[in-house]
Coordinates of C-alpha atoms in Angstrom, one line a residue:
M26 CA 10.3 24.2 -6.7
T27 CA 11.6 24.4 -10.2
E28 CA 9.1 23.8 -13.2
H29 CA 9.0 20.2 -14.2
A30 CA 6.6 17.7 -15.6
G31 CA 5.1 16.8 -12.2
Q32 CA 3.9 20.2 -11.2
D33 CA 0.3 19.0 -11.3
V34 CA 1.1 16.1 -8.9
C35 CA 0.8 16.1 -5.1
A36 CA 2.7 13.4 -3.3
V37 CA 0.8 12.2 -0.4
V38 CA 3.2 10.6 2.1
V39 CA 1.9 8.6 5.3
S40 CA 4.3 8.0 8.1
Y41 CA 4.0 6.3 11.5
H42 CA 6.9 6.7 13.9
P43 CA 9.4 7.0 11.1
D44 CA 13.1 7.2 11.0
P45 CA 13.4 11.0 10.6
I46 CA 16.6 10.8 8.5
A47 CA 15.2 8.2 6.1
L48 CA 11.9 10.2 5.9
W49 CA 13.7 13.4 5.2
K50 CA 15.7 11.7 2.4
M51 CA 12.6 10.2 0.8
I52 CA 10.7 13.4 0.9
T53 CA 13.7 15.3 -0.6
A54 CA 13.9 12.7 -3.4
V55 CA 10.2 12.9 -4.3
A56 CA 9.9 16.8 -3.8
A57 CA 12.2 17.3 -6.8
Q58 CA 9.6 15.5 -8.9
V59 CA 6.4 16.8 -8.0
G60 CA 4.5 20.1 -7.4
A61 CA 4.0 19.6 -3.6
V62 CA 4.5 17.0 -0.8
V63 CA 1.9 16.7 1.9
L64 CA 2.9 14.4 4.8
V65 CA 0.2 12.9 6.9
D66 CA 1.6 11.5 10.1
N67 CA -0.2 9.1 12.2
G68 CA 0.3 10.2 15.8
S69 CA 4.1 10.3 16.0
R70 CA 5.9 12.6 18.3
G71 CA 9.3 14.2 17.8
E72 CA 11.3 17.4 17.2
W73 CA 11.7 16.5 13.6
Q74 CA 8.1 17.4 13.0
S75 CA 8.6 21.2 13.4
T76 CA 11.7 21.4 11.2
L77 CA 10.0 19.3 8.4
A78 CA 6.7 21.1 8.8
A79 CA 8.4 24.5 8.0
T80 CA 10.3 23.0 5.0
L81 CA 7.2 21.5 3.6
H82 CA 5.2 24.7 4.0
G83 CA 7.9 26.7 2.5
A84 CA 7.7 24.4 -0.6
G85 CA 4.0 24.7 -0.9
G86 CA 3.3 21.5 0.9
A87 CA 2.2 20.7 4.4
L88 CA 2.4 18.4 7.5
L89 CA -0.8 17.2 8.6
A90 CA 0.0 15.7 12.0
Q91 CA -2.8 13.5 13.4
T92 CA -3.2 13.3 17.1
D93 CA -3.7 9.6 16.9
N94 CA -3.1 6.8 14.5
V95 CA -6.0 7.0 12.1
G96 CA -4.8 4.2 9.8
L97 CA -3.3 4.1 6.5
A98 CA -6.4 4.5 4.4
S99 CA -7.8 7.5 6.5
A100 CA -4.4 9.1 6.3
Q101 CA -4.3 8.7 2.5
N102 CA -7.7 10.1 2.1
I103 CA -6.7 13.1 4.3
G104 CA -3.8 13.8 2.0
I105 CA -5.9 13.3 -1.1
G106 CA -8.4 15.8 0.4
W107 CA -5.6 18.4 0.9
A108 CA -4.4 17.9 -2.8
R109 CA -8.0 18.2 -4.1
E110 CA -8.4 21.5 -2.2
H111 CA -5.2 22.9 -3.6
G112 CA -6.0 22.2 -7.2
Y113 CA -3.8 19.2 -7.9
Q114 CA -4.9 17.0 -10.7
Q115 CA -3.0 13.8 -9.8
V116 CA -1.8 12.3 -6.5
L117 CA 1.2 10.1 -5.9
L118 CA 0.8 7.8 -2.9
L119 CA 3.9 6.9 -0.9
D120 CA 4.8 5.0 2.3
Q121 CA 7.6 6.2 4.6
D122 CA 9.7 3.1 3.7
S123 CA 9.7 3.9 -0.1
E124 CA 12.4 5.6 -2.0
P125 CA 11.4 6.9 -5.5
G126 CA 13.9 6.4 -8.3
E127 CA 15.2 9.3 -10.3
G128 CA 12.6 10.4 -13.0
M129 CA 9.9 8.0 -11.5
V130 CA 7.0 10.5 -11.6
A131 CA 7.9 11.7 -15.1
A132 CA 7.8 8.1 -16.2
L133 CA 4.6 7.4 -14.5
Q134 CA 2.9 10.5 -16.1
L135 CA 4.1 9.7 -19.6
A136 CA 2.7 6.2 -19.2
L137 CA -0.6 7.4 -17.7
A138 CA -1.1 9.9 -20.6
T139 CA -0.1 7.3 -23.3
L140 CA -2.5 4.6 -21.9
S141 CA -5.4 7.0 -21.2
V142 CA -5.6 7.7 -24.9
S143 CA -7.1 4.3 -25.6
G144 CA -8.8 3.4 -22.4
R145 CA -10.0 4.3 -18.8
V146 CA -6.9 4.0 -16.6
A147 CA -7.3 4.1 -12.8
A148 CA -3.7 4.2 -11.8
V149 CA -0.1 3.4 -12.7
G150 CA 2.7 2.2 -10.5
P151 CA 6.3 1.7 -10.7
R152 CA 8.3 -1.8 -10.5
F153 CA 9.8 -1.9 -7.2
H154 CA 12.7 -3.6 -5.5
D155 CA 13.2 -4.8 -2.0
V156 CA 16.9 -4.6 -1.2
R157 CA 16.5 -7.9 0.7
E158 CA 15.4 -9.6 -2.6
D159 CA 17.5 -10.6 -5.6
R160 CA 15.2 -9.1 -8.2
D161 CA 12.3 -6.7 -8.8
A162 CA 8.9 -7.6 -7.6
P163 CA 6.5 -8.7 -10.3
F164 CA 3.2 -7.2 -11.3
V165 CA 0.1 -9.6 -10.9
R166 CA -2.9 -10.8 -12.7
V167 CA -5.3 -12.8 -10.5
G168 CA -5.8 -16.2 -11.6
F169 CA -6.9 -19.6 -10.3
P170 CA -5.4 -21.8 -8.8
L171 CA -2.5 -19.4 -8.8
N172 CA -1.9 -15.8 -9.7
R173 CA 0.1 -14.8 -12.8
K174 CA 3.3 -13.0 -11.9
L175 CA 4.4 -10.5 -14.8
W176 CA 7.8 -9.2 -15.1
C177 CA 9.3 -6.3 -16.9
D178 CA 11.3 -8.2 -19.4
G179 CA 11.8 -5.6 -22.1
S180 CA 8.9 -6.9 -24.3
A181 CA 6.6 -4.0 -23.3
P182 CA 6.9 -0.6 -21.7
T183 CA 3.8 -1.2 -19.4
V184 CA 2.2 -4.2 -17.8
A185 CA -1.5 -4.5 -17.3
C186 CA -2.3 -5.9 -13.9
D187 CA -5.2 -6.3 -11.4
F188 CA -3.8 -4.4 -8.4
L189 CA -0.8 -2.3 -7.6
I190 CA 0.8 -1.7 -4.1
S191 CA -0.4 1.7 -2.8
S192 CA 3.1 3.2 -2.5
G193 CA 4.2 4.5 -5.8
M194 CA 0.6 4.7 -7.3
L195 CA -0.2 7.8 -9.5
I196 CA -3.8 8.4 -9.6
P197 CA -5.7 11.1 -11.5
M198 CA -8.0 13.1 -9.2
I199 CA -10.9 12.6 -11.5
V200 CA -10.6 8.9 -11.2
L201 CA -10.6 9.1 -7.3
D202 CA -13.9 11.2 -7.8
Q203 CA -15.4 8.4 -9.8
I204 CA -14.0 5.3 -7.9
G205 CA -14.1 6.8 -4.5
P206 CA -11.6 7.1 -1.7
M207 CA -9.5 4.4 0.1
D208 CA -11.8 2.2 2.4
A209 CA -11.0 3.6 5.9
G210 CA -12.7 0.8 7.6
L211 CA -9.8 -1.5 6.6
F212 CA -7.4 0.7 8.5
I213 CA -4.3 -0.9 7.1
D214 CA -3.6 -4.0 4.8
N215 CA -5.4 -4.9 1.7
V216 CA -6.4 -1.1 1.2
D217 CA -4.7 -1.1 -2.2
L218 CA -6.1 -4.6 -3.1
E219 CA -9.7 -3.4 -2.3
W220 CA -9.3 -0.1 -4.2
G221 CA -7.8 -1.9 -7.3
F222 CA -10.7 -4.5 -7.3
R223 CA -13.2 -1.7 -7.0
A224 CA -11.6 0.1 -9.9
R225 CA -11.5 -3.0 -12.1
A226 CA -15.1 -3.7 -11.4
Q227 CA -16.0 -0.3 -12.7
G228 CA -14.1 -0.9 -15.9
Y229 CA -10.8 0.8 -15.2
S230 CA -7.4 -0.7 -15.9
L231 CA -4.3 -0.6 -13.8
H232 CA -0.7 -0.8 -15.3
G233 CA 2.8 -1.2 -14.0
V234 CA 5.4 1.1 -15.6
C235 CA 8.7 -0.6 -16.2
A236 CA 10.6 2.7 -16.7
A237 CA 9.5 3.9 -13.3
T238 CA 11.5 2.4 -10.4
M239 CA 11.3 2.5 -6.6
H240 CA 12.8 0.8 -3.6
H241 CA 10.3 -0.5 -1.1
R242 CA 10.5 -2.6 2.0
L243 CA 7.8 -5.2 2.4
G244 CA 7.2 -6.6 5.7
D245 CA 9.2 -6.1 8.9
A246 CA 11.7 -8.9 8.2
R247 CA 12.7 -12.0 6.4
R248 CA 12.8 -15.5 8.2
A249 CA 14.2 -18.7 6.9
L250 CA 11.8 -21.6 6.6
P251 CA 12.7 -25.1 7.9
C252 CA 14.3 -27.7 5.5
G253 CA 15.6 -25.0 3.1
L254 CA 12.2 -24.1 1.9
G255 CA 13.3 -20.4 1.4
Q256 CA 12.3 -17.3 3.1
V257 CA 9.0 -15.8 4.2
V258 CA 8.0 -12.2 4.9
V259 CA 7.3 -11.7 8.6
H260 CA 5.0 -9.3 10.2
G261 CA 4.0 -8.4 13.7
P262 CA 1.1 -10.1 15.4
S263 CA -1.2 -7.0 15.2
R264 CA -0.4 -6.8 11.5
L265 CA -1.4 -10.4 11.1
Y266 CA -4.7 -9.6 12.8
Y267 CA -5.5 -6.9 10.0
M268 CA -4.3 -9.3 7.3
M269 CA -6.8 -11.9 8.4
R270 CA -9.6 -9.6 9.3
N271 CA -9.5 -7.6 6.1
R272 CA -9.2 -10.6 3.7
V273 CA -12.5 -11.9 5.1
R274 CA -13.8 -8.3 4.5
L275 CA -12.8 -8.6 0.9
Y276 CA -14.6 -11.9 0.5
Q277 CA -17.8 -10.1 1.4
L278 CA -17.5 -7.3 -1.1
P279 CA -19.3 -7.6 -4.5
H280 CA -16.4 -6.2 -6.6
T281 CA -13.9 -8.7 -5.3
P282 CA -13.1 -11.4 -8.0
G283 CA -14.3 -14.7 -7.1
R284 CA -11.1 -16.3 -8.5
W285 CA -9.1 -14.2 -6.1
I286 CA -11.3 -15.4 -3.2
A287 CA -11.0 -19.1 -4.3
Q288 CA -7.1 -19.0 -4.5
D289 CA -6.8 -16.9 -1.3
L290 CA -8.7 -19.3 1.0
P291 CA -5.8 -21.9 1.0
R292 CA -3.3 -19.0 2.0
V293 CA -5.3 -18.5 5.2
L294 CA -4.4 -22.1 6.3
V295 CA -0.7 -21.5 5.1
K296 CA -0.5 -18.3 7.3
L297 CA -2.1 -20.2 10.2
L298 CA 0.5 -22.9 9.9
L299 CA 3.6 -20.5 9.2
F300 CA 2.9 -18.1 12.0
G301 CA 0.9 -20.0 14.5
V302 CA 3.2 -23.1 14.3
L303 CA 6.6 -22.5 12.8
I304 CA 7.4 -18.8 13.3
G305 CA 7.1 -17.0 16.6
P306 CA 5.8 -15.5 18.8
R307 CA 3.5 -18.5 17.9
W308 CA 0.8 -18.2 20.5
R309 CA 0.5 -14.4 20.0
N310 CA 0.4 -14.8 16.2
L311 CA -2.2 -17.5 16.4
R312 CA -4.3 -15.5 18.8
C313 CA -4.2 -12.4 16.7
M314 CA -4.9 -14.3 13.4
L315 CA -7.9 -16.1 14.9
R316 CA -9.4 -13.0 16.3
G317 CA -8.9 -11.3 12.9
L318 CA -10.9 -14.0 11.2
F319 CA -13.6 -13.8 13.8
D320 CA -13.8 -10.0 13.6
G321 CA -13.8 -10.2 9.9
V322 CA -17.0 -12.5 10.0
R323 CA -18.6 -10.0 12.5
G324 CA -17.8 -7.1 10.2
R325 CA -15.5 -5.2 12.6
Q326 CA -13.7 -2.4 11.0
G327 CA -11.2 0.3 12.1
E328 CA -8.3 -0.1 14.4
A329 CA -7.6 -3.5 16.1
P330 CA -8.7 -4.0 19.7
V331 CA -6.4 -2.5 22.2
D332 CA -5.3 -5.8 23.7
L333 CA -3.9 -7.0 20.3
L334 CA -1.8 -4.0 19.4
D335 CA 1.9 -4.5 19.4

């Protein structure tokens, strides 16, 4: 790879039964901006792996193929471990359904360096756009009774926030050494939220960077609500299990802000209504959500029970 500002950055990409063409396109886009790309694949199979492994290895990266699905958090930790062993100072976390914009990493690095002069910065992240939405997603400050949505409106180059989605996060390795790895027990869902809360509790800040852009798909689909009430992001039943179980897990952690817990509790009822009554498969959705709440209270971690997997 040619010399550029991102040479000290290792991109950690996590995949799970990806579209090989889309994955190749995304890795090609980010490879031009970083020093190496390590792909941690969660139990996929396909001829694409051998070709991609050779390409990544030739560019100084690697394909770390897992025999089974170890979960998003564990896969991220595996990739971070590889980056640490190979001397990279920063890691860029990416999902398979993200597409970094041109110059994204350079913009993130510049903002991180600037912000770190006057404070302890845990991570920075890009503003992202879901092609199914009509505007970029906002950054968020936790509030009560509602969160504050903060948009890139030209008034400032960065936006201080309470959490960032994991895809697109640029994190210094020294910060990971202080705050700790992603919570593998969560498996998937709320992994970024938990890590952000942990970082904030330790006195670190997080910032969205308006000059850094990324396309990212949230959820499996969009469904229209009755009576013209708009659209809702739809997830599969097993994903709803993790969402419910892991939010209960966050309620129990000392670094989770009380105001977030207070304004999240009503969302539990809303999700039960939406996906257990209005949006199908209703019975399977409801069963998975209730089991998630029950397992969260019991303290279950890791992969969902086999009978709940999609």
